[in-house]
JSON list of C-alpha atoms in Angstrom, two decimals:
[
{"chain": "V", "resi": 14, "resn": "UNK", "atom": "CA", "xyz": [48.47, 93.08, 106.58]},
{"chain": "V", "resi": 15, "resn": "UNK", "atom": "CA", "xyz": [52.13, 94.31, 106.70]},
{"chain": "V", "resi": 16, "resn": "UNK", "atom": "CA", "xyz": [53.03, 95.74, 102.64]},
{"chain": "V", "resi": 17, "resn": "UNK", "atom": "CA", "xyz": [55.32, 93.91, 101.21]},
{"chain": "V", "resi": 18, "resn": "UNK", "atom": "CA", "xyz": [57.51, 96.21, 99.92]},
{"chain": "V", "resi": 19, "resn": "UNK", "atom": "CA", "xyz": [58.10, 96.98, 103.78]},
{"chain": "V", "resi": 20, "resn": "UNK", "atom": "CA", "xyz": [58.89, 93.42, 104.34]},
{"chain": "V", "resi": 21, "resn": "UNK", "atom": "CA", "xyz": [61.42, 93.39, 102.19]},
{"chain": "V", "resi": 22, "resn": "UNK", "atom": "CA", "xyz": [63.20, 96.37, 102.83]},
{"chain": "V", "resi": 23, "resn": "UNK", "atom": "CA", "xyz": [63.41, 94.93, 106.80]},
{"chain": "V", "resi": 24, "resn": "UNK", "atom": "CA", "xyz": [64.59, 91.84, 105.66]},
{"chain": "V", "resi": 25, "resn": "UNK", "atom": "CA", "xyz": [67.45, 93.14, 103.52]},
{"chain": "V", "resi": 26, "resn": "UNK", "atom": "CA", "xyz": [68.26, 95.29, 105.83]},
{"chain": "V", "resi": 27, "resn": "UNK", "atom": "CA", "xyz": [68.22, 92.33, 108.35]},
{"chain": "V", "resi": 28, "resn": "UNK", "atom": "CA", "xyz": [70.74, 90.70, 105.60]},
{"chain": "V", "resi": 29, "resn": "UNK", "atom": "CA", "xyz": [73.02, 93.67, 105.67]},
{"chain": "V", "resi": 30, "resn": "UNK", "atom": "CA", "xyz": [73.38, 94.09, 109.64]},
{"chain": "V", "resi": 31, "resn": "UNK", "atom": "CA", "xyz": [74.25, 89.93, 109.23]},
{"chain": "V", "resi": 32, "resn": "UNK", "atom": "CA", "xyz": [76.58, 90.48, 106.40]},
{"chain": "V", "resi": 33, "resn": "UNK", "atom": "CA", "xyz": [78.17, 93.30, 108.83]},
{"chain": "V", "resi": 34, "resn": "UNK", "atom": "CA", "xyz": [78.92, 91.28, 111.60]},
{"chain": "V", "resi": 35, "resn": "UNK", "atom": "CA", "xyz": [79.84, 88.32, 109.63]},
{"chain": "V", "resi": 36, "resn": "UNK", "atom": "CA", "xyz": [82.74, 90.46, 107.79]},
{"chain": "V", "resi": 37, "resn": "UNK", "atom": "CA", "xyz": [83.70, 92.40, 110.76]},
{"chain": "V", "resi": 38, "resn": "UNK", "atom": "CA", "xyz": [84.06, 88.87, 112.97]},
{"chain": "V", "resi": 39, "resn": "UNK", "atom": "CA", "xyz": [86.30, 87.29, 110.33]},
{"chain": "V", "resi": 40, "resn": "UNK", "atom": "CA", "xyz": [88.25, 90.72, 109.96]},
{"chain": "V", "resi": 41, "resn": "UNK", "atom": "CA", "xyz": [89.30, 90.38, 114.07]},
{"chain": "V", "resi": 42, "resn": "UNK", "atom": "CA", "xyz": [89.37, 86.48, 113.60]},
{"chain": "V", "resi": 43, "resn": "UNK", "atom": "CA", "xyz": [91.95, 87.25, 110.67]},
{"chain": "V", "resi": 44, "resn": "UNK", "atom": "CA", "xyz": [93.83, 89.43, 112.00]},
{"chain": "V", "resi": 45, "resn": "UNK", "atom": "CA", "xyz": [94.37, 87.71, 115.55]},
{"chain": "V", "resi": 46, "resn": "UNK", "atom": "CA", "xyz": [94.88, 84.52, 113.89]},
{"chain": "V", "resi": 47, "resn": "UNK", "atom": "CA", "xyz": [96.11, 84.88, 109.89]},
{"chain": "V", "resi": 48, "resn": "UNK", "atom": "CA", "xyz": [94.27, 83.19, 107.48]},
{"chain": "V", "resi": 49, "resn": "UNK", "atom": "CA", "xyz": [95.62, 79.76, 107.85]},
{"chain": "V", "resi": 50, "resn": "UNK", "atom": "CA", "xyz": [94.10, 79.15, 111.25]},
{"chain": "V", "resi": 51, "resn": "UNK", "atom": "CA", "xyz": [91.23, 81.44, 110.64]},
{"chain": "V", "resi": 52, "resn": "UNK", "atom": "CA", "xyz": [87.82, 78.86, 110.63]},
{"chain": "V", "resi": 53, "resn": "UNK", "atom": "CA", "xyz": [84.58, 79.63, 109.65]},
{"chain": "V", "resi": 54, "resn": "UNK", "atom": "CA", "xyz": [83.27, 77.86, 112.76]},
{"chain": "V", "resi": 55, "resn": "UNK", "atom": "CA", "xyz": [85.22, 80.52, 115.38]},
{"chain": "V", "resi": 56, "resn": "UNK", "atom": "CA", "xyz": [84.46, 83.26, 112.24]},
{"chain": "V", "resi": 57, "resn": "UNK", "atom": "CA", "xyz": [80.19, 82.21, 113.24]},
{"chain": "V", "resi": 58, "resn": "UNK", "atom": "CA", "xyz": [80.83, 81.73, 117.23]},
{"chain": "V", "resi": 59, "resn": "UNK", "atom": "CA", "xyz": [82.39, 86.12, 116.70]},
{"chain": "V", "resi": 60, "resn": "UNK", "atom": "CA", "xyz": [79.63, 86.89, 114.83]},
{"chain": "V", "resi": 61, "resn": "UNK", "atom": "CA", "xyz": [76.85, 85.08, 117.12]},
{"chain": "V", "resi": 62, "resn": "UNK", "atom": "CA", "xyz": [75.40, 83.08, 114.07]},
{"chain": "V", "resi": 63, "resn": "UNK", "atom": "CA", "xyz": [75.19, 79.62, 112.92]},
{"chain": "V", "resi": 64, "resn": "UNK", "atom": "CA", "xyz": [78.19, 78.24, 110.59]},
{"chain": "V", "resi": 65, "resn": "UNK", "atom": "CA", "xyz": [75.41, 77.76, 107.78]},
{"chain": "V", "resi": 66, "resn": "UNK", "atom": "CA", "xyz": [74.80, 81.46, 107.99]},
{"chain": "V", "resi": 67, "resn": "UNK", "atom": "CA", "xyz": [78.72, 82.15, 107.97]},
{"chain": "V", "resi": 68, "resn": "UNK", "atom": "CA", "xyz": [78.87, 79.88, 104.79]},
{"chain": "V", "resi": 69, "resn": "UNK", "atom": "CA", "xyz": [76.43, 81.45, 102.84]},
{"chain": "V", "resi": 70, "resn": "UNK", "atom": "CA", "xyz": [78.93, 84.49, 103.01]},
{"chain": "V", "resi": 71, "resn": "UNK", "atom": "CA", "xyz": [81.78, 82.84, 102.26]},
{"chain": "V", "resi": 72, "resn": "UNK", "atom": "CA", "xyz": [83.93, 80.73, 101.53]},
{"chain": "V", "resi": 73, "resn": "UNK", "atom": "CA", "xyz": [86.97, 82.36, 103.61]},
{"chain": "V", "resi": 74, "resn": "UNK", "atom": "CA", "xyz": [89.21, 83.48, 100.79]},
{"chain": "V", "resi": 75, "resn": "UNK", "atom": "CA", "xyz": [85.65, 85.78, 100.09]},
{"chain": "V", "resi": 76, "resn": "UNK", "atom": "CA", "xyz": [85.53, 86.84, 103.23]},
{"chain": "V", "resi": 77, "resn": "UNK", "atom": "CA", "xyz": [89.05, 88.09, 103.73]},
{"chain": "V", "resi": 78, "resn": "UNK", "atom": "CA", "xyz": [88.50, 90.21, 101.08]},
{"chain": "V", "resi": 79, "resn": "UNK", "atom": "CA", "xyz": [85.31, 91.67, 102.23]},
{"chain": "V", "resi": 80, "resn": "UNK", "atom": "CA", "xyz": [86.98, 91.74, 104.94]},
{"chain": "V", "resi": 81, "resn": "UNK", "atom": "CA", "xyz": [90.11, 93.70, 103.99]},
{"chain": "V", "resi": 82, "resn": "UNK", "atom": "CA", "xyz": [87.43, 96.10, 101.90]},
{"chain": "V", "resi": 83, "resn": "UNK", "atom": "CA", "xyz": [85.37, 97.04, 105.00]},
{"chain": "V", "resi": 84, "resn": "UNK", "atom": "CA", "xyz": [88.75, 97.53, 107.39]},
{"chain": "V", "resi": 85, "resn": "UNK", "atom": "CA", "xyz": [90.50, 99.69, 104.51]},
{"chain": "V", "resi": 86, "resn": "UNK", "atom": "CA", "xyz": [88.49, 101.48, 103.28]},
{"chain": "V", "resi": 87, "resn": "UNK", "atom": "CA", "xyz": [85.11, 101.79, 105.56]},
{"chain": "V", "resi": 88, "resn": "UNK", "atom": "CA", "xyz": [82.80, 99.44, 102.95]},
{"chain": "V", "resi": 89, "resn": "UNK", "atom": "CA", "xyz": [82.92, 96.46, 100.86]},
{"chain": "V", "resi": 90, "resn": "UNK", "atom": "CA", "xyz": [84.09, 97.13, 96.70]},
{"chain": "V", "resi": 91, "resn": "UNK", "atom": "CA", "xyz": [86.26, 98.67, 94.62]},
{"chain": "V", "resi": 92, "resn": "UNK", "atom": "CA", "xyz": [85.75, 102.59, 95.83]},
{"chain": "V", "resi": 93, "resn": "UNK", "atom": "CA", "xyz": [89.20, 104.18, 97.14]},
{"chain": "V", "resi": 94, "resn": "UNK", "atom": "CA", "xyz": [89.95, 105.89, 100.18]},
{"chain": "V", "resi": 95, "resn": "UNK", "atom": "CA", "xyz": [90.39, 108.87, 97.13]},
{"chain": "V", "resi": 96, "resn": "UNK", "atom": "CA", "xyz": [86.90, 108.53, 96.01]},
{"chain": "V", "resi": 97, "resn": "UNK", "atom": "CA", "xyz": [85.19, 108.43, 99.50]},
{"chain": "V", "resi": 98, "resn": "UNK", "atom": "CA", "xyz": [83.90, 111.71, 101.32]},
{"chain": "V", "resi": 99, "resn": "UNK", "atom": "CA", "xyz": [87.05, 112.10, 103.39]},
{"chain": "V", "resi": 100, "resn": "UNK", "atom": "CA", "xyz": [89.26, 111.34, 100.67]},
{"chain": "V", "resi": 101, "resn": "UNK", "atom": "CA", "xyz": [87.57, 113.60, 98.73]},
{"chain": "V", "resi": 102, "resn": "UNK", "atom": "CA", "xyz": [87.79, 116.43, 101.32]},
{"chain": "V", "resi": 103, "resn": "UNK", "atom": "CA", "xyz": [91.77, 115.95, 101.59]},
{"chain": "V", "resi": 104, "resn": "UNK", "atom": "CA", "xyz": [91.84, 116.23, 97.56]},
{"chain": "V", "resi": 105, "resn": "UNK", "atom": "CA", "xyz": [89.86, 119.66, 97.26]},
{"chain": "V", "resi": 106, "resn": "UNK", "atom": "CA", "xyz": [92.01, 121.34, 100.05]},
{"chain": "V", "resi": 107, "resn": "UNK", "atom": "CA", "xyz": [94.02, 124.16, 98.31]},
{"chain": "V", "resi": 108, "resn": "UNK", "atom": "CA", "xyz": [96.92, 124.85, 100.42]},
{"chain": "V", "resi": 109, "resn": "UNK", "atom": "CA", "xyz": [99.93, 122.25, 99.69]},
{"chain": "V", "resi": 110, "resn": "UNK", "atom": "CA", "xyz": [100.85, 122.08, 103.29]},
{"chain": "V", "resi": 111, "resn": "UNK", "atom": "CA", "xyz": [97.27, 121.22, 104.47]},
{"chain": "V", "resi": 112, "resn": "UNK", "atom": "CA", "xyz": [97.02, 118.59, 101.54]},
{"chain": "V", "resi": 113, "resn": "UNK", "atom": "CA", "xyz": [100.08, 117.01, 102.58]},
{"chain": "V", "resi": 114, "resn": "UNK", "atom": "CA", "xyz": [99.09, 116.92, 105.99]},
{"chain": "V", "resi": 115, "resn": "UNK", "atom": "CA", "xyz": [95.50, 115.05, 104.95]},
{"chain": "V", "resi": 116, "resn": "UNK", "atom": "CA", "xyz": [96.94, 112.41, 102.66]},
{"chain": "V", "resi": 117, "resn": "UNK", "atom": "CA", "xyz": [99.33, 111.47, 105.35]},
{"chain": "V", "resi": 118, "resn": "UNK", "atom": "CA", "xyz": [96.62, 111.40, 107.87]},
{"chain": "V", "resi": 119, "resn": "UNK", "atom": "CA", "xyz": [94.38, 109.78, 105.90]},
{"chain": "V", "resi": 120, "resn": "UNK", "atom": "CA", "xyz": [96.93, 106.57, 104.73]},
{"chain": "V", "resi": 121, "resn": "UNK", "atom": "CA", "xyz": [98.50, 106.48, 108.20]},
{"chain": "V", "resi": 122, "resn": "UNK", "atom": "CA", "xyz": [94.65, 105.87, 109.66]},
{"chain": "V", "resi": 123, "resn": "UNK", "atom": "CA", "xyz": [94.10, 103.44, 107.04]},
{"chain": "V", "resi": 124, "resn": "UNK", "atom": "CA", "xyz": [97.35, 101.13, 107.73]},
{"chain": "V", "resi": 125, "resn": "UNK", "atom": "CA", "xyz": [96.90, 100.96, 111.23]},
{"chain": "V", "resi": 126, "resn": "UNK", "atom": "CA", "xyz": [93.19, 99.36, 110.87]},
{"chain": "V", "resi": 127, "resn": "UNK", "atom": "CA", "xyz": [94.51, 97.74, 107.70]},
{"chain": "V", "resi": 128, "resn": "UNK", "atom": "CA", "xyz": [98.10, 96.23, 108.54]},
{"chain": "V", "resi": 129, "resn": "UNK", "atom": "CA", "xyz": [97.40, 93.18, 110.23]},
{"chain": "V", "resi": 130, "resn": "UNK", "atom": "CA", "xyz": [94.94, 91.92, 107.61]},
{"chain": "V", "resi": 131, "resn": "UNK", "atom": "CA", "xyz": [97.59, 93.18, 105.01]},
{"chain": "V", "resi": 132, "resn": "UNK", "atom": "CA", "xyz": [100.15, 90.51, 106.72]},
{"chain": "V", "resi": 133, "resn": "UNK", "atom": "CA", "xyz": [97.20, 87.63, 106.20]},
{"chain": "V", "resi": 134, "resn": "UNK", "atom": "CA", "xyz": [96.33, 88.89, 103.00]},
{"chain": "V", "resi": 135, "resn": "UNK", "atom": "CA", "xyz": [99.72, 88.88, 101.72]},
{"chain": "V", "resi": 136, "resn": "UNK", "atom": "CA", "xyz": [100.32, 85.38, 103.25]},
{"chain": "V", "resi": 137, "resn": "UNK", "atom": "CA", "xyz": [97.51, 83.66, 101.63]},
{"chain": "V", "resi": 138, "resn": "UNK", "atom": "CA", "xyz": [98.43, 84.57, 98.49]},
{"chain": "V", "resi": 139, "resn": "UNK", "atom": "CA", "xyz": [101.28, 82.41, 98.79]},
{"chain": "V", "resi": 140, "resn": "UNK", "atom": "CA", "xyz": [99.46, 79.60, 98.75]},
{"chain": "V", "resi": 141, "resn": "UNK", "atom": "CA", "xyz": [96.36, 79.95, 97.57]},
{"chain": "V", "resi": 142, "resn": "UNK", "atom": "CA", "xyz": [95.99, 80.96, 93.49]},
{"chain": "V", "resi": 143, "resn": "UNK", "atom": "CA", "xyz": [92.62, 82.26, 93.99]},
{"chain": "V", "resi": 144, "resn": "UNK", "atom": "CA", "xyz": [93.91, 84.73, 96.93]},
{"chain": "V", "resi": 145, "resn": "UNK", "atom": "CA", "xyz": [96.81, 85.56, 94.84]},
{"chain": "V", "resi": 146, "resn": "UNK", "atom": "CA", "xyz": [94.89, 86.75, 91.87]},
{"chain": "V", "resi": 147, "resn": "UNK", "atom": "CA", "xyz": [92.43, 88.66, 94.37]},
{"chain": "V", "resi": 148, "resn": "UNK", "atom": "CA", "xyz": [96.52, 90.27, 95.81]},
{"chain": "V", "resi": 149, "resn": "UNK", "atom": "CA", "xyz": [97.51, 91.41, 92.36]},
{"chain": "V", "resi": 150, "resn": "UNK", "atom": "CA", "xyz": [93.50, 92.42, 90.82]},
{"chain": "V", "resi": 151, "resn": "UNK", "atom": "CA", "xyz": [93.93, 94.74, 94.12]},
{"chain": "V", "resi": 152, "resn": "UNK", "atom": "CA", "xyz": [97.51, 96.07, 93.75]},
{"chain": "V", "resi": 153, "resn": "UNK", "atom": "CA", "xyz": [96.67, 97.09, 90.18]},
{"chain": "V", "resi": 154, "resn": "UNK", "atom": "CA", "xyz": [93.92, 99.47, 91.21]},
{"chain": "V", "resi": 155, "resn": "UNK", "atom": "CA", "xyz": [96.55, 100.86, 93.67]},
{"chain": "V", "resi": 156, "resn": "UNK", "atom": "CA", "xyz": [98.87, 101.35, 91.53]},
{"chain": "V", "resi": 157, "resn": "UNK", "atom": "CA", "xyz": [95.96, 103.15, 89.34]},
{"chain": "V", "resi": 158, "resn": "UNK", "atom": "CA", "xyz": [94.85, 105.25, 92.85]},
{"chain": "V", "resi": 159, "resn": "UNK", "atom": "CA", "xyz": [98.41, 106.15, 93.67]},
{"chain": "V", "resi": 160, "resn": "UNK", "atom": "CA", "xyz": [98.94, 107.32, 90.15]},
{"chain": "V", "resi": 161, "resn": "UNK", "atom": "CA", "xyz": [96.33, 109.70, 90.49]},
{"chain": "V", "resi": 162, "resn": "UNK", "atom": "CA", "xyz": [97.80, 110.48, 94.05]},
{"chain": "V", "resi": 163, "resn": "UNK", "atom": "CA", "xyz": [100.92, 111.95, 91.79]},
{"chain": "V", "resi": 164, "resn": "UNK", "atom": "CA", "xyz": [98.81, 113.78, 89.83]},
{"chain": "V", "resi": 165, "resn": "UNK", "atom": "CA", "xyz": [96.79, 115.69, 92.92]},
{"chain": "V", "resi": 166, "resn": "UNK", "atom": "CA", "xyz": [100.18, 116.41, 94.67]},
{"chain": "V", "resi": 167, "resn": "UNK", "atom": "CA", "xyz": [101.58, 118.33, 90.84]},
{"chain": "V", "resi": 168, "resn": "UNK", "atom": "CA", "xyz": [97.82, 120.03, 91.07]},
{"chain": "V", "resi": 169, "resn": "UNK", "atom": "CA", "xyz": [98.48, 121.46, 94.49]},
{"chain": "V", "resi": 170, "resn": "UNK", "atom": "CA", "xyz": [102.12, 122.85, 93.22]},
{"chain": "V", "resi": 171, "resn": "UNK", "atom": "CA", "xyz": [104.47, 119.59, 94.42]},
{"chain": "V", "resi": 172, "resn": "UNK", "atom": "CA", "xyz": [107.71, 119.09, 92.16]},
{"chain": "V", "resi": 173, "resn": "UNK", "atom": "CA", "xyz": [107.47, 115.43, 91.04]},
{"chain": "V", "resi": 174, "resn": "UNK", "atom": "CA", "xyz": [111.31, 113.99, 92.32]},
{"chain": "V", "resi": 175, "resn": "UNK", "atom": "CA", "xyz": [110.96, 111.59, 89.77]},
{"chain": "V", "resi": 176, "resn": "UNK", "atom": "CA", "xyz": [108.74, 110.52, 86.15]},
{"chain": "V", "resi": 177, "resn": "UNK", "atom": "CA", "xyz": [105.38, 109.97, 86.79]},
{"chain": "V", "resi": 178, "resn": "UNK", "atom": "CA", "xyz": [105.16, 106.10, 86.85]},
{"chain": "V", "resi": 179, "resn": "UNK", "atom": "CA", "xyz": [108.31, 105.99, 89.06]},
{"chain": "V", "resi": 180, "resn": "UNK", "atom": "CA", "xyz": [106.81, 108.39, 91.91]},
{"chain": "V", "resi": 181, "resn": "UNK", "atom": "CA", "xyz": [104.09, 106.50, 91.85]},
{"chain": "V", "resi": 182, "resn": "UNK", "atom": "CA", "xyz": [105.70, 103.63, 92.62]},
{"chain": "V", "resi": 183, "resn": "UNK", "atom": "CA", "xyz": [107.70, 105.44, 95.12]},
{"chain": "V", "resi": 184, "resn": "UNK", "atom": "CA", "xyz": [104.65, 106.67, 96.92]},
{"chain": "V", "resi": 185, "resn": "UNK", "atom": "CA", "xyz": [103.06, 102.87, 96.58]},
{"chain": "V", "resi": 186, "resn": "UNK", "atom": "CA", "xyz": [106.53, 102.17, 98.83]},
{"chain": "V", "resi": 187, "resn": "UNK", "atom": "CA", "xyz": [106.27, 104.71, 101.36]},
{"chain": "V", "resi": 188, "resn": "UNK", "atom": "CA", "xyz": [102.31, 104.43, 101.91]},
{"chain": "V", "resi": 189, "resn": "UNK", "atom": "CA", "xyz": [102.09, 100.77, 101.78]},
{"chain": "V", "resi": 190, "resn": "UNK", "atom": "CA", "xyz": [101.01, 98.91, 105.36]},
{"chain": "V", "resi": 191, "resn": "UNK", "atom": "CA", "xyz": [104.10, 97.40, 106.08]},
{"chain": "V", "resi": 192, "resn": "UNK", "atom": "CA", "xyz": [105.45, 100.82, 106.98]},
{"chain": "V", "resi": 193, "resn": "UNK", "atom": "CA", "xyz": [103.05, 100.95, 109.71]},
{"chain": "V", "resi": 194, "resn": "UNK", "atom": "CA", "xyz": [103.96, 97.14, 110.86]},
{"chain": "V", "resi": 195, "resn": "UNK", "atom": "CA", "xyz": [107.38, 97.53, 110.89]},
{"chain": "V", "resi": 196, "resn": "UNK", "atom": "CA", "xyz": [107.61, 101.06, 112.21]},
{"chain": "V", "resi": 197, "resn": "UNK", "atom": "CA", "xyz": [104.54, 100.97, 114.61]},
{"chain": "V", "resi": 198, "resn": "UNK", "atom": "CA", "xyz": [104.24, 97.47, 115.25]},
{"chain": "V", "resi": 199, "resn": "UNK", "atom": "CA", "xyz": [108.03, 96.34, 115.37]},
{"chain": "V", "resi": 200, "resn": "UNK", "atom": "CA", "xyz": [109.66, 99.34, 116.26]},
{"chain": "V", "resi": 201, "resn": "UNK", "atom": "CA", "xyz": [107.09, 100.74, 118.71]},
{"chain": "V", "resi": 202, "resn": "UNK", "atom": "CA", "xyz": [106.51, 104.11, 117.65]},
{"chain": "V", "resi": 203, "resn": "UNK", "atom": "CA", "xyz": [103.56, 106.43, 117.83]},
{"chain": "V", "resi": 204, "resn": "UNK", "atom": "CA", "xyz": [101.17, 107.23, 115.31]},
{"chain": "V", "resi": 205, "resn": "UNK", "atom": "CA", "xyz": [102.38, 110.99, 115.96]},
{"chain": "V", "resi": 206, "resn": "UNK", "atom": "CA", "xyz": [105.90, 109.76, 115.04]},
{"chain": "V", "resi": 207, "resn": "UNK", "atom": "CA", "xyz": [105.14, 107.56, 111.93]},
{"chain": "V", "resi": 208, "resn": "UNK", "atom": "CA", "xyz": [102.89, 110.34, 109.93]},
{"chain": "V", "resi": 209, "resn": "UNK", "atom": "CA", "xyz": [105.91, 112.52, 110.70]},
{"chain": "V", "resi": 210, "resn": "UNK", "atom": "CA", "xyz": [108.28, 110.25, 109.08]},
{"chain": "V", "resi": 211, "resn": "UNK", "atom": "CA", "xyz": [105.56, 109.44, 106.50]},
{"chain": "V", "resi": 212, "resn": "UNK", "atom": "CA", "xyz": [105.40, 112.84, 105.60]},
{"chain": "V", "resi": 213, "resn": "UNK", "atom": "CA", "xyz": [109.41, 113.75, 105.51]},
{"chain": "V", "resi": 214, "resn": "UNK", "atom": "CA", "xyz": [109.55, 110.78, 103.16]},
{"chain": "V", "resi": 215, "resn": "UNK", "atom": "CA", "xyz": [107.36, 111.62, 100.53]},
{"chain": "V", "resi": 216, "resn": "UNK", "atom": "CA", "xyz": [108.64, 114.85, 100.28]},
{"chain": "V", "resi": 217, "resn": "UNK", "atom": "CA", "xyz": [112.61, 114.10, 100.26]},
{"chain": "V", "resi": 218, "resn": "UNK", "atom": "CA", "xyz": [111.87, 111.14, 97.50]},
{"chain": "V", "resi": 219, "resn": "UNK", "atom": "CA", "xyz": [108.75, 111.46, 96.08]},
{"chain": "V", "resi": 220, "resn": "UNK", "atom": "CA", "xyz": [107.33, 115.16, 95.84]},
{"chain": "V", "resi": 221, "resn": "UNK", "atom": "CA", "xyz": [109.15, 118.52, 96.63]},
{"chain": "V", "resi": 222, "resn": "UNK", "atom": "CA", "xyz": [106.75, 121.63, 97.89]},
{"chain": "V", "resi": 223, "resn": "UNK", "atom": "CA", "xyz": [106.41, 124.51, 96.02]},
{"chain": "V", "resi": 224, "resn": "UNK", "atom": "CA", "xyz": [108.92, 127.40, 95.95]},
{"chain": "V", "resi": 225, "resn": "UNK", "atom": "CA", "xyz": [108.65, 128.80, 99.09]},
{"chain": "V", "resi": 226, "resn": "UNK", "atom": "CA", "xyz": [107.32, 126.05, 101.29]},
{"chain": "V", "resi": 227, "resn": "UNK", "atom": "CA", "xyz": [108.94, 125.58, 104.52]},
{"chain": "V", "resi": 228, "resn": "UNK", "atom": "CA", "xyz": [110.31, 122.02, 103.60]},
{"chain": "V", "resi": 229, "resn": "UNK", "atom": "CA", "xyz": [111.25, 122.71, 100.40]}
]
């Protein structure tokens, strides 16, 4: 007889791998098609499961934002790209230049997987209340994240340009993933040339270096 403890660990982690697949196929169907013409049906054909199985998931305003979670940020929830292991590992790096470097890596990484969900994110809301509320629940804890983003940069010697609610809104600006789509996706540059220009701009309007620093 096969314990049943054992049975049900293999069956919820039978659940997860179908959870996976069903988020991940409606993240590509999303962002190929925006949410309007997004289905559940072509979300199930993606994922290679029935449309039942699809539904249980859903319904698709749920999924875009599992969706969005799992693209962003590497899992589904609330956790930050701050508060994950690489985040982390930008945060406790002690020399400014190196920091800077991370955070700019790290954001620039996270738009490009992230901006063309962002554009059906952002368009849903305008229609649909529930999507809307799930836009500005979101935006607050980034405004909360980016906050604390201020903070790290004063830790590691930065200059704050500006009060501390205003450079975080600055850096909320700069870092956001319409940056990526219009510089990357519209104007056709590299990801080598947009982390450059990501990095020049947080540092002429958001944060100077300390004395010393080469871009000071």
């Amino acid at each position: 007889m096969v314990p049943r403890a054992y049975t049900s660990d293999l069956r919820t982690e039978q659940a997860a791998r179908t959870r996976e697949r069903v988020v991940r196929a409606a993240a590509a169907e999303l962002a190929e098609r925006g949410y309007e013409r997004t289905t559940l049906a072509r979300v199930a054909e993606r994922a290679g499961v029935s449309l039942e199985t699809v539904k249980a998931h859903g319904p698709k305003r749920a999924l875009l934002l599992a969706a969005f979670e799992v693209t962003f940020a590497g899992s589904e929830g609330q956790e930050s790209l701050a508060a994950r292991p690489e985040g982390q590992a930008v945060a406790g790096t002690t020399d400014p230049e190196d920091f800077l470097d991370g955070l700019v890596a790290l954001v620039a990484a996270a738009n490009e997987r992230v901006a063309a969900l962002w554009s059906a994110f952002t368009s849903a809301a305008r229609s649909d209340e529930a999507v809307a509320a799930e836009l500005a629940a979101l935006l607050d804890r980034r405004r909360a994240d980016l906050r604390a983003s201020v903070d790290v940069l004063a830790d590691h010697g930065f200059r704050l340009r500006a009060p501390r609610d205003e450079a975080a809104e600055s850096l909320s600006y700069l870092l956001a993933p319409d940056g990526w789509t219009h510089f990357a996706a519209g104007a056709g540059w590299t990801c080598e040339r947009y982390r450059a220009w990501l990095r020049d701009a947080v540092v002429r309007l958001v944060a100077a270096p300390p004395p010393g620093d080469a871009d000071a």
